[in-house]
PDB file of C-alpha atoms and ligand atoms in Angstrom:
ATOM      1  CA  UNK A   1     118.659 124.921  97.617  1.00  0.00           C
ATOM      2  CA  UNK A   2     116.243 122.690  99.576  1.00  0.00           C
ATOM      3  CA  UNK A   3     117.226 119.011  99.556  1.00  0.00           C
ATOM      4  CA  UNK A   4     115.071 115.928  98.907  1.00  0.00           C
ATOM      5  CA  UNK A   5     116.183 112.373  99.702  1.00  0.00           C
ATOM      6  CA  UNK A   6     114.531 109.582  97.704  1.00  0.00           C
ATOM      7  CA  UNK A   7     115.011 105.851  98.281  1.00  0.00           C
ATOM      8  CA  UNK A   8     114.608 103.521  95.307  1.00  0.00           C
ATOM      9  CA  UNK A   9     115.402 106.425  92.975  1.00  0.00           C
ATOM     10  CA  UNK A  10     117.156 104.400  90.266  1.00  0.00           C
ATOM     11  CA  UNK A  11     114.003 103.596  88.267  1.00  0.00           C
ATOM     12  CA  UNK A  12     110.216 103.370  88.326  1.00  0.00           C
ATOM     13  CA  UNK A  13     108.160 105.579  90.623  1.00  0.00           C
ATOM     14  CA  UNK A  14     111.208 106.700  92.654  1.00  0.00           C
ATOM     15  CA  UNK A  15     113.014 107.941  89.545  1.00  0.00           C
ATOM     16  CA  UNK A  16     109.960 109.948  88.472  1.00  0.00           C
ATOM     17  CA  UNK A  17     109.509 111.379  91.964  1.00  0.00           C
ATOM     18  CA  UNK A  18     113.163 112.444  91.952  1.00  0.00           C
ATOM     19  CA  UNK A  19     112.918 114.171  88.570  1.00  0.00           C
ATOM     20  CA  UNK A  20     109.628 115.853  89.478  1.00  0.00           C
ATOM     21  CA  UNK A  21     111.200 117.120  92.715  1.00  0.00           C
ATOM     22  CA  UNK A  22     114.159 118.453  90.693  1.00  0.00           C
ATOM     23  CA  UNK A  23     111.671 120.228  88.436  1.00  0.00           C
ATOM     24  CA  UNK A  24     110.171 121.840  91.546  1.00  0.00           C
ATOM     25  CA  UNK A  25     113.602 123.203  92.484  1.00  0.00           C
ATOM     26  CA  UNK A  26     114.968 120.584  94.895  1.00  0.00           C
ATOM     27  CA  UNK A  27     118.519 119.280  94.870  1.00  0.00           C
ATOM     28  CA  UNK A  28     118.540 115.511  95.249  1.00  0.00           C
ATOM     29  CA  UNK A  29     120.010 112.777  97.419  1.00  0.00           C
ATOM     30  CA  UNK A  30     119.384 109.523  95.544  1.00  0.00           C
ATOM     31  CA  UNK A  31     119.650 106.044  97.064  1.00  0.00           C
ATOM     32  CA  UNK A  32     119.296 102.546  95.557  1.00  0.00           C
ATOM     33  CA  UNK A  33     121.636  99.661  94.687  1.00  0.00           C
ATOM     34  CA  UNK A  34     122.257 100.419  90.986  1.00  0.00           C
ATOM     35  CA  UNK A  35     125.015 103.035  90.834  1.00  0.00           C
ATOM     36  CA  UNK A  36     124.845 103.473  87.040  1.00  0.00           C
ATOM     37  CA  UNK A  37     121.087 104.060  87.009  1.00  0.00           C
ATOM     38  CA  UNK A  38     121.355 106.504  89.919  1.00  0.00           C
ATOM     39  CA  UNK A  39     124.058 108.432  88.037  1.00  0.00           C
ATOM     40  CA  UNK A  40     121.795 108.552  84.977  1.00  0.00           C
ATOM     41  CA  UNK A  41     118.962 110.057  87.074  1.00  0.00           C
ATOM     42  CA  UNK A  42     121.425 112.560  88.580  1.00  0.00           C
ATOM     43  CA  UNK A  43     122.593 113.594  85.109  1.00  0.00           C
ATOM     44  CA  UNK A  44     118.992 114.006  83.950  1.00  0.00           C
ATOM     45  CA  UNK A  45     118.167 116.213  86.942  1.00  0.00           C
ATOM     46  CA  UNK A  46     121.147 118.385  86.046  1.00  0.00           C
ATOM     47  CA  UNK A  47     120.465 118.473  82.294  1.00  0.00           C
ATOM     48  CA  UNK A  48     116.690 118.986  82.465  1.00  0.00           C
ATOM     49  CA  UNK A  49     116.267 121.038  85.630  1.00  0.00           C
ATOM     50  CA  UNK A  50     119.756 122.360  86.548  1.00  0.00           C
ATOM     51  CA  UNK A  51     119.609 120.672  89.957  1.00  0.00           C
ATOM     52  CA  UNK A  52     122.492 118.955  91.747  1.00  0.00           C
ATOM     53  CA  UNK A  53     122.202 115.319  92.825  1.00  0.00           C
ATOM     54  CA  UNK A  54     124.412 113.171  95.036  1.00  0.00           C
ATOM     55  CA  UNK A  55     124.042 109.398  94.814  1.00  0.00           C
ATOM     56  CA  UNK A  56     124.550 106.587  97.317  1.00  0.00           C
ATOM     57  CA  UNK A  57     124.605 103.033  95.936  1.00  0.00           C
ATOM     58  CA  UNK A  58     123.557 100.852  98.845  1.00  0.00           C
ATOM     59  CA  UNK A  59     121.519  97.740  99.623  1.00  0.00           C
ATOM     60  CA  UNK A  60     118.875  99.200 101.926  1.00  0.00           C
ATOM     61  CA  UNK A  61     118.155  95.805 103.497  1.00  0.00           C
ATOM     62  CA  UNK A  62     121.600  95.877 105.133  1.00  0.00           C
ATOM     63  CA  UNK A  63     121.171  96.173 108.944  1.00  0.00           C
ATOM     64  CA  UNK A  64     123.265  99.375 109.032  1.00  0.00           C
ATOM     65  CA  UNK A  65     121.560 100.947 105.987  1.00  0.00           C
ATOM     66  CA  UNK A  66     119.438 103.534 107.805  1.00  0.00           C
ATOM     67  CA  UNK A  67     122.415 104.739 109.869  1.00  0.00           C
ATOM     68  CA  UNK A  68     124.599 104.954 106.748  1.00  0.00           C
ATOM     69  CA  UNK A  69     121.962 106.950 104.826  1.00  0.00           C
ATOM     70  CA  UNK A  70     121.325 109.242 107.800  1.00  0.00           C
ATOM     71  CA  UNK A  71     124.992 110.187 108.252  1.00  0.00           C
ATOM     72  CA  UNK A  72     125.383 110.685 104.481  1.00  0.00           C
ATOM     73  CA  UNK A  73     122.282 112.916 104.485  1.00  0.00           C
ATOM     74  CA  UNK A  74     123.551 114.896 107.496  1.00  0.00           C
ATOM     75  CA  UNK A  75     126.822 115.525 105.633  1.00  0.00           C
ATOM     76  CA  UNK A  76     124.961 116.863 102.567  1.00  0.00           C
ATOM     77  CA  UNK A  77     122.165 118.686 104.401  1.00  0.00           C
ATOM     78  CA  UNK A  78     123.634 120.286 107.546  1.00  0.00           C
ATOM     79  CA  UNK A  79     120.943 122.961 107.416  1.00  0.00           C
ATOM     80  CA  UNK A  80     118.114 120.457 107.238  1.00  0.00           C
ATOM     81  CA  UNK A  81     116.344 118.059 104.933  1.00  0.00           C
ATOM     82  CA  UNK A  82     113.210 119.358 103.187  1.00  0.00           C
ATOM     83  CA  UNK A  83     111.801 116.103 101.769  1.00  0.00           C
ATOM     84  CA  UNK A  84     112.179 112.420 102.627  1.00  0.00           C
ATOM     85  CA  UNK A  85     110.605 109.919 100.206  1.00  0.00           C
ATOM     86  CA  UNK A  86     110.415 106.339 101.494  1.00  0.00           C
ATOM     87  CA  UNK A  87     109.815 104.667  98.138  1.00  0.00           C
ATOM     88  CA  UNK A  88     112.128 101.641  97.832  1.00  0.00           C
ATOM     89  CA  UNK A  89     110.114  98.460  98.070  1.00  0.00           C
ATOM     90  CA  UNK A  90     109.029  95.345  96.256  1.00  0.00           C
ATOM     91  CA  UNK A  91     106.415  92.608  96.298  1.00  0.00           C
ATOM     92  CA  UNK A  92     106.597  88.816  96.226  1.00  0.00           C
ATOM     93  CA  UNK A  93     103.818  87.009  94.422  1.00  0.00           C
ATOM     94  CA  UNK A  94     102.886  83.519  95.636  1.00  0.00           C
ATOM     95  CA  UNK A  95     101.361  81.695  98.554  1.00  0.00           C
ATOM     96  CA  UNK A  96     102.900  82.583 101.935  1.00  0.00           C
ATOM     97  CA  UNK A  97     103.757  78.917 102.673  1.00  0.00           C
ATOM     98  CA  UNK A  98     105.411  78.391  99.304  1.00  0.00           C
ATOM     99  CA  UNK A  99     107.555  81.509  99.170  1.00  0.00           C
ATOM    100  CA  UNK A 100     111.008  81.419 100.740  1.00  0.00           C
ATOM    101  CA  UNK A 101     110.773  82.803 104.298  1.00  0.00           C
ATOM    102  CA  UNK A 102     114.129  84.570 104.172  1.00  0.00           C
ATOM    103  CA  UNK A 103     113.105  86.415 100.994  1.00  0.00           C
ATOM    104  CA  UNK A 104     109.824  87.427 102.586  1.00  0.00           C
ATOM    105  CA  UNK A 105     111.613  88.749 105.667  1.00  0.00           C
ATOM    106  CA  UNK A 106     114.000  90.663 103.392  1.00  0.00           C
ATOM    107  CA  UNK A 107     110.962  92.259 101.720  1.00  0.00           C
ATOM    108  CA  UNK A 108     109.559  93.265 105.111  1.00  0.00           C
ATOM    109  CA  UNK A 109     112.922  94.765 106.041  1.00  0.00           C
ATOM    110  CA  UNK A 110     112.835  97.020 102.949  1.00  0.00           C
ATOM    111  CA  UNK A 111     109.101  97.800 102.855  1.00  0.00           C
ATOM    112  CA  UNK A 112     108.492  98.357 106.523  1.00  0.00           C
ATOM    113  CA  UNK A 113     111.500  98.361 108.881  1.00  0.00           C
ATOM    114  CA  UNK A 114     113.650 100.598 106.686  1.00  0.00           C
ATOM    115  CA  UNK A 115     111.080 103.432 106.399  1.00  0.00           C
ATOM    116  CA  UNK A 116     110.648 103.319 110.176  1.00  0.00           C
ATOM    117  CA  UNK A 117     114.403 103.309 110.842  1.00  0.00           C
ATOM    118  CA  UNK A 118     115.143 105.972 108.239  1.00  0.00           C
ATOM    119  CA  UNK A 119     112.329 108.288 109.315  1.00  0.00           C
ATOM    120  CA  UNK A 120     113.420 107.955 112.943  1.00  0.00           C
ATOM    121  CA  UNK A 121     117.050 108.688 112.051  1.00  0.00           C
ATOM    122  CA  UNK A 122     116.189 111.641 109.780  1.00  0.00           C
ATOM    123  CA  UNK A 123     113.509 113.384 111.838  1.00  0.00           C
ATOM    124  CA  UNK A 124     116.073 115.657 113.557  1.00  0.00           C
ATOM    125  CA  UNK A 125     117.264 116.828 110.108  1.00  0.00           C
ATOM    126  CA  UNK A 126     113.675 117.192 108.858  1.00  0.00           C
ATOM    127  CA  UNK A 127     112.822 119.302 111.907  1.00  0.00           C
ATOM    128  CA  UNK A 128     115.834 121.505 111.179  1.00  0.00           C
ATOM    129  CA  UNK A 129     114.293 122.654 107.857  1.00  0.00           C
ATOM    130  CA  UNK A 130     111.742 125.490 108.144  1.00  0.00           C
ATOM    131  CA  UNK A 131     109.069 123.285 106.528  1.00  0.00           C
ATOM    132  CA  UNK A 132     109.535 119.640 105.588  1.00  0.00           C
ATOM    133  CA  UNK A 133     107.683 116.685 104.104  1.00  0.00           C
ATOM    134  CA  UNK A 134     107.739 112.883 104.361  1.00  0.00           C
ATOM    135  CA  UNK A 135     106.209 110.848 101.530  1.00  0.00           C
ATOM    136  CA  UNK A 136     105.707 107.139 102.199  1.00  0.00           C
ATOM    137  CA  UNK A 137     104.948 105.041  99.115  1.00  0.00           C
ATOM    138  CA  UNK A 138     102.439 102.338 100.063  1.00  0.00           C
ATOM    139  CA  UNK A 139      99.943 100.760  97.631  1.00  0.00           C
ATOM    140  CA  UNK A 140      96.208 100.294  97.108  1.00  0.00           C
ATOM    141  CA  UNK A 141      97.028  96.871  98.622  1.00  0.00           C
ATOM    142  CA  UNK A 142      97.302  98.787 101.926  1.00  0.00           C
ATOM    143  CA  UNK A 143      93.505  99.001 102.016  1.00  0.00           C
ATOM    144  CA  UNK A 144      92.745  95.263 101.894  1.00  0.00           C
ATOM    145  CA  UNK A 145      94.186  91.783 102.250  1.00  0.00           C
ATOM    146  CA  UNK A 146      95.422  90.397  98.914  1.00  0.00           C
ATOM    147  CA  UNK A 147      95.768  86.583  98.794  1.00  0.00           C
ATOM    148  CA  UNK A 148      99.053  85.624  97.026  1.00  0.00           C
ATOM    149  CA  UNK A 149     100.454  89.082  97.850  1.00  0.00           C
ATOM    150  CA  UNK A 150      99.640  88.557 101.512  1.00  0.00           C
ATOM    151  CA  UNK A 151     102.782  89.855 103.211  1.00  0.00           C
ATOM    152  CA  UNK A 152     103.266  92.613 100.642  1.00  0.00           C
ATOM    153  CA  UNK A 153      99.739  93.928 101.294  1.00  0.00           C
ATOM    154  CA  UNK A 154     100.313  93.639 105.054  1.00  0.00           C
ATOM    155  CA  UNK A 155     103.567  95.615 104.784  1.00  0.00           C
ATOM    156  CA  UNK A 156     101.769  98.406 102.912  1.00  0.00           C
ATOM    157  CA  UNK A 157      98.879  98.432 105.430  1.00  0.00           C
ATOM    158  CA  UNK A 158     101.536  98.942 108.101  1.00  0.00           C
ATOM    159  CA  UNK A 159     103.045 101.846 106.150  1.00  0.00           C
ATOM    160  CA  UNK A 160      99.662 103.535 105.737  1.00  0.00           C
ATOM    161  CA  UNK A 161      98.876 103.221 109.450  1.00  0.00           C
ATOM    162  CA  UNK A 162     102.399 104.337 110.404  1.00  0.00           C
ATOM    163  CA  UNK A 163     102.067 107.386 108.136  1.00  0.00           C
ATOM    164  CA  UNK A 164      98.745 108.466 109.624  1.00  0.00           C
ATOM    165  CA  UNK A 165      99.829 107.981 113.233  1.00  0.00           C
ATOM    166  CA  UNK A 166     103.112 109.802 112.750  1.00  0.00           C
ATOM    167  CA  UNK A 167     101.389 112.586 110.829  1.00  0.00           C
ATOM    168  CA  UNK A 168      99.099 113.178 113.808  1.00  0.00           C
ATOM    169  CA  UNK A 169     101.982 113.151 116.281  1.00  0.00           C
ATOM    170  CA  UNK A 170     103.891 115.701 114.183  1.00  0.00           C
ATOM    171  CA  UNK A 171     101.034 118.197 113.842  1.00  0.00           C
ATOM    172  CA  UNK A 172     102.372 121.699 114.474  1.00  0.00           C
ATOM    173  CA  UNK A 173     105.996 120.568 114.147  1.00  0.00           C
ATOM    174  CA  UNK A 174     106.492 121.801 110.568  1.00  0.00           C
ATOM    175  CA  UNK A 175     106.936 118.190 109.338  1.00  0.00           C
ATOM    176  CA  UNK A 176     104.047 116.933 107.212  1.00  0.00           C
ATOM    177  CA  UNK A 177     103.559 113.211 106.437  1.00  0.00           C
ATOM    178  CA  UNK A 178     101.686 111.905 103.369  1.00  0.00           C
ATOM    179  CA  UNK A 179     101.017 108.344 102.249  1.00  0.00           C
ATOM    180  CA  UNK A 180     100.943 107.701  98.475  1.00  0.00           C
ATOM    181  CA  UNK A 181      99.083 104.524  97.507  1.00  0.00           C
ATOM    182  CA  UNK A 182      99.417 103.723  93.805  1.00  0.00           C
ATOM    183  CA  UNK A 183      97.512 100.984  92.050  1.00  0.00           C
ATOM    184  CA  UNK A 184      99.066  99.060  89.153  1.00  0.00           C
ATOM    185  CA  UNK A 185     101.860 101.185  87.659  1.00  0.00           C
ATOM    186  CA  UNK A 186     104.092 100.403  84.674  1.00  0.00           C
ATOM    187  CA  UNK A 187     107.474  99.694  86.309  1.00  0.00           C
ATOM    188  CA  UNK A 188     109.683  96.678  87.011  1.00  0.00           C
ATOM    189  CA  UNK A 189     107.456  95.815  90.002  1.00  0.00           C
ATOM    190  CA  UNK A 190     105.708  92.821  88.351  1.00  0.00           C
ATOM    191  CA  UNK A 191     108.984  91.213  87.237  1.00  0.00           C
ATOM    192  CA  UNK A 192     110.595  91.703  90.642  1.00  0.00           C
ATOM    193  CA  UNK A 193     107.502  90.221  92.324  1.00  0.00           C
ATOM    194  CA  UNK A 194     107.779  87.147  90.101  1.00  0.00           C
ATOM    195  CA  UNK A 195     104.408  87.742  88.474  1.00  0.00           C
ATOM    196  CA  UNK A 196     103.809  85.752  85.292  1.00  0.00           C
ATOM    197  CA  UNK A 197     103.281  87.407  81.925  1.00  0.00           C
ATOM    198  CA  UNK A 198      99.524  86.702  81.981  1.00  0.00           C
ATOM    199  CA  UNK A 199      98.998  88.526  85.283  1.00  0.00           C
ATOM    200  CA  UNK A 200     101.253  91.379  84.163  1.00  0.00           C
ATOM    201  CA  UNK A 201      99.227  91.703  80.950  1.00  0.00           C
ATOM    202  CA  UNK A 202      96.030  92.038  83.023  1.00  0.00           C
ATOM    203  CA  UNK A 203      97.690  94.667  85.240  1.00  0.00           C
ATOM    204  CA  UNK A 204      98.984  96.576  82.209  1.00  0.00           C
ATOM    205  CA  UNK A 205      95.426  97.148  81.014  1.00  0.00           C
ATOM    206  CA  UNK A 206      94.732  99.382  84.011  1.00  0.00           C
ATOM    207  CA  UNK A 207      98.241 100.622  84.765  1.00  0.00           C
ATOM    208  CA  UNK A 208      99.169 104.251  85.218  1.00  0.00           C
ATOM    209  CA  UNK A 209     102.596 105.577  84.284  1.00  0.00           C
ATOM    210  CA  UNK A 210     105.167 106.177  87.010  1.00  0.00           C
ATOM    211  CA  UNK A 211     105.217 109.855  86.007  1.00  0.00           C
ATOM    212  CA  UNK A 212     101.438 110.163  86.578  1.00  0.00           C
ATOM    213  CA  UNK A 213     101.793 108.516  89.999  1.00  0.00           C
ATOM    214  CA  UNK A 214     104.707 110.784  90.948  1.00  0.00           C
ATOM    215  CA  UNK A 215     102.781 113.926  89.919  1.00  0.00           C
ATOM    216  CA  UNK A 216      99.747 112.916  92.017  1.00  0.00           C
ATOM    217  CA  UNK A 217     102.007 112.055  94.960  1.00  0.00           C
ATOM    218  CA  UNK A 218     103.833 115.379  94.969  1.00  0.00           C
ATOM    219  CA  UNK A 219     100.640 117.397  94.506  1.00  0.00           C
ATOM    220  CA  UNK A 220      99.205 115.741  97.636  1.00  0.00           C
ATOM    221  CA  UNK A 221     102.502 116.014  99.521  1.00  0.00           C
ATOM    222  CA  UNK A 222     102.831 119.764  99.057  1.00  0.00           C
ATOM    223  CA  UNK A 223      99.125 120.284  99.737  1.00  0.00           C
ATOM    224  CA  UNK A 224      99.751 118.626 103.119  1.00  0.00           C
ATOM    225  CA  UNK A 225      97.277 115.797 102.533  1.00  0.00           C
ATOM    226  CA  UNK A 226      97.304 112.644 104.684  1.00  0.00           C
ATOM    227  CA  UNK A 227      96.707 110.145 101.875  1.00  0.00           C
ATOM    228  CA  UNK A 228      96.505 110.013  98.110  1.00  0.00           C
ATOM    229  CA  UNK A 229      95.414 107.243  95.757  1.00  0.00           C
ATOM    230  CA  UNK A 230      96.268 108.246  92.169  1.00  0.00           C
ATOM    231  CA  UNK A 231      93.690 107.525  89.444  1.00  0.00           C
ATOM    232  CA  UNK A 232      89.895 107.423  89.525  1.00  0.00           C
ATOM    233  CA  UNK A 233      89.648 103.634  89.146  1.00  0.00           C
ATOM    234  CA  UNK A 234      92.085 103.066  92.010  1.00  0.00           C
ATOM    235  CA  UNK A 235      90.250 105.590  94.220  1.00  0.00           C
ATOM    236  CA  UNK A 236      86.914 103.894  93.587  1.00  0.00           C
ATOM    237  CA  UNK A 237      88.311 100.381  94.125  1.00  0.00           C
ATOM    238  CA  UNK A 238      90.055 101.327  97.356  1.00  0.00           C
ATOM    239  CA  UNK A 239      86.944 103.216  98.505  1.00  0.00           C
ATOM    240  CA  UNK A 240      84.798 100.127  97.973  1.00  0.00           C
ATOM    241  CA  UNK A 241      86.966  98.109 100.352  1.00  0.00           C
ATOM    242  CA  UNK A 242      85.583 100.160 103.242  1.00  0.00           C
ATOM    243  CA  UNK A 243      81.932  99.374 102.387  1.00  0.00           C
ATOM    244  CA  UNK A 244      81.993  95.899 100.779  1.00  0.00           C
ATOM    245  CA  UNK A 245      82.295  93.027 103.303  1.00  0.00           C
ATOM    246  CA  UNK A 246      85.903  91.842 103.668  1.00  0.00           C
ATOM    247  CA  UNK A 247      85.275  88.206 102.575  1.00  0.00           C
ATOM    248  CA  UNK A 248      83.873  89.489  99.264  1.00  0.00           C
ATOM    249  CA  UNK A 249      86.773  91.919  98.754  1.00  0.00           C
ATOM    250  CA  UNK A 250      89.249  89.107  99.435  1.00  0.00           C
ATOM    251  CA  UNK A 251      87.465  86.722  97.078  1.00  0.00           C
ATOM    252  CA  UNK A 252      87.600  89.294  94.265  1.00  0.00           C
ATOM    253  CA  UNK A 253      91.315  89.924  94.888  1.00  0.00           C
ATOM    254  CA  UNK A 254      92.020  86.183  94.976  1.00  0.00           C
ATOM    255  CA  UNK A 255      90.101  85.860  91.703  1.00  0.00           C
ATOM    256  CA  UNK A 256      92.547  88.267  90.083  1.00  0.00           C
ATOM    257  CA  UNK A 257      95.844  87.319  91.701  1.00  0.00           C
ATOM    258  CA  UNK A 258      95.532  83.606  92.606  1.00  0.00           C
ATOM    259  CA  UNK A 259      94.005  82.651  89.274  1.00  0.00           C
ATOM    260  CA  UNK A 260      97.374  82.946  87.526  1.00  0.00           C
ATOM    261  CA  UNK A 261      99.510  81.135  90.138  1.00  0.00           C
TER     262      UNK A 261
HETATM  263  N1  LIG B 301     104.480  99.370  90.246  1.00  0.00           N
HETATM  264  C1  LIG B 301     103.375  99.130  90.910  1.00  0.00           C
HETATM  265  O1  LIG B 301     102.398  98.577  90.350  1.00  0.00           O
HETATM  266  C2  LIG B 301     103.246  99.597  92.329  1.00  0.00           C
HETATM  267  C3  LIG B 301     101.960  99.682  92.883  1.00  0.00           C
HETATM  268  C4  LIG B 301     101.821 100.111  94.196  1.00  0.00           C
HETATM  269  C5  LIG B 301     102.929 100.443  94.940  1.00  0.00           C
HETATM  270  N2  LIG B 301     104.176 100.341  94.390  1.00  0.00           N
HETATM  271  C6  LIG B 301     105.318 100.685  95.244  1.00  0.00           C
HETATM  272  O2  LIG B 301     106.093 101.678  94.608  1.00  0.00           O
HETATM  273  C7  LIG B 301     107.424 101.628  95.123  1.00  0.00           C
HETATM  274  C8  LIG B 301     108.397 101.713  93.961  1.00  0.00           C
HETATM  275  O3  LIG B 301     108.270 100.540  93.167  1.00  0.00           O
HETATM  276  P1  LIG B 301     108.279 100.565  91.572  1.00  0.00           P
HETATM  277  O4  LIG B 301     106.962 100.136  91.102  1.00  0.00           O
HETATM  278  O5  LIG B 301     108.852 101.837  91.083  1.00  0.00           O
HETATM  279  O6  LIG B 301     109.269  99.336  91.291  1.00  0.00           O
HETATM  280  P2  LIG B 301     110.711  99.233  90.636  1.00  0.00           P
HETATM  281  O7  LIG B 301     110.705  99.829  89.281  1.00  0.00           O
HETATM  282  O8  LIG B 301     111.101  97.808  90.797  1.00  0.00           O
HETATM  283  O9  LIG B 301     111.621 100.156  91.571  1.00  0.00           O
HETATM  284  C9  LIG B 301     112.007  99.747  92.865  1.00  0.00           C
HETATM  285  C10 LIG B 301     113.087 100.674  93.383  1.00  0.00           C
HETATM  286  O10 LIG B 301     113.493 100.207  94.678  1.00  0.00           O
HETATM  287  C11 LIG B 301     114.913  99.989  94.675  1.00  0.00           C
HETATM  288  N3  LIG B 301     115.282  98.862  95.513  1.00  0.00           N
HETATM  289  C12 LIG B 301     114.798  97.595  95.472  1.00  0.00           C
HETATM  290  N4  LIG B 301     115.426  96.814  96.362  1.00  0.00           N
HETATM  291  C13 LIG B 301     116.337  97.619  96.983  1.00  0.00           C
HETATM  292  C14 LIG B 301     117.312  97.388  97.990  1.00  0.00           C
HETATM  293  N5  LIG B 301     117.474  96.186  98.562  1.00  0.00           N
HETATM  294  N6  LIG B 301     118.101  98.429  98.379  1.00  0.00           N
HETATM  295  C15 LIG B 301     117.975  99.645  97.789  1.00  0.00           C
HETATM  296  N7  LIG B 301     117.039  99.926  96.853  1.00  0.00           N
HETATM  297  C16 LIG B 301     116.259  98.905  96.451  1.00  0.00           C
HETATM  298  C17 LIG B 301     115.242  99.706  93.203  1.00  0.00           C
HETATM  299  O11 LIG B 301     116.579 100.041  92.905  1.00  0.00           O
HETATM  300  P3  LIG B 301     117.807  99.011  92.759  1.00  0.00           P
HETATM  301  O12 LIG B 301     117.299  97.750  92.146  1.00  0.00           O
HETATM  302  O13 LIG B 301     118.752  99.788  91.923  1.00  0.00           O
HETATM  303  O14 LIG B 301     118.307  98.805  94.153  1.00  0.00           O
HETATM  304  C18 LIG B 301     114.306 100.667  92.488  1.00  0.00           C
HETATM  305  O15 LIG B 301     114.875 101.953  92.440  1.00  0.00           O
HETATM  306  C19 LIG B 301     107.518 100.345  95.940  1.00  0.00           C
HETATM  307  O16 LIG B 301     107.453 100.648  97.308  1.00  0.00           O
HETATM  308  C20 LIG B 301     106.297  99.559  95.503  1.00  0.00           C
HETATM  309  O17 LIG B 301     105.832  98.691  96.500  1.00  0.00           O
HETATM  310  C21 LIG B 301     104.348  99.940  93.103  1.00  0.00           C
END
């Protein structure tokens, strides 16, 4: 069976991507910190879709994380890896100067360095499969600066640019790269980012479900598309950022996110 490796697979968008990949016939390699939640996803993949899943409970911000995941993946997928999903990530809500620097650097390690390190380490295995796919989970925040989510938005802009550049370099190699940029999605993201209940309530009004986001992401991935923004509202909003002057876009974003600080 073809194998798919998903980071941040214990809950939220990663969990839904894992189960949707199982439904499409992939066996799973699941990585996150929470062993119990990973086991629960593995059991669901088996019960619902009769697919096997191996789990690795690991803090992906550890300096050796990418090497550890890569050797674990090589052990499970000697004939090649069909799908790599770089999904694990989180945001930190607050002004750059007021947030703890170490925490912000930890976020960058997970959101940006880890996908680079893991993709680099796994490309030989991805090339070994007849056809393979990389899905990088960015955000609509990749398309604009977002005051009070400044470094988070910057990390996702990096991921979008990285995805597009790598995709071009890999043309004709059999490895396709897609960037999935969700807007607000009902997961633990807001809590982890330290967003207050008022801001989360605003986000909830326009949120998609993680299952909807996962379905849109996989449809684009297997169609070989470069980018996908799930949801009409998110598509329109992200599209406007390329035509509306940046100071106006930033003022609107600040009006939403800074207002509740
Ligand atoms: N929800 C949104 O509104 C939204 C919008 C746009 C983009 N996104 C992006 O979607 C991706 C998934 O987030 P989500 O919304 O599904 O949030 P979530 O429910 O908080 O899930 C985050 C996942 O990342 C894992 N993770 C976090 N820190 C980790 C670490 N140090 N080592 C290993 N795994 C770690 C978590 O597992 P453990 O805690 O078990 O380690 C969990 O599986 C992120 O990249 C996020 O930026 C989310």
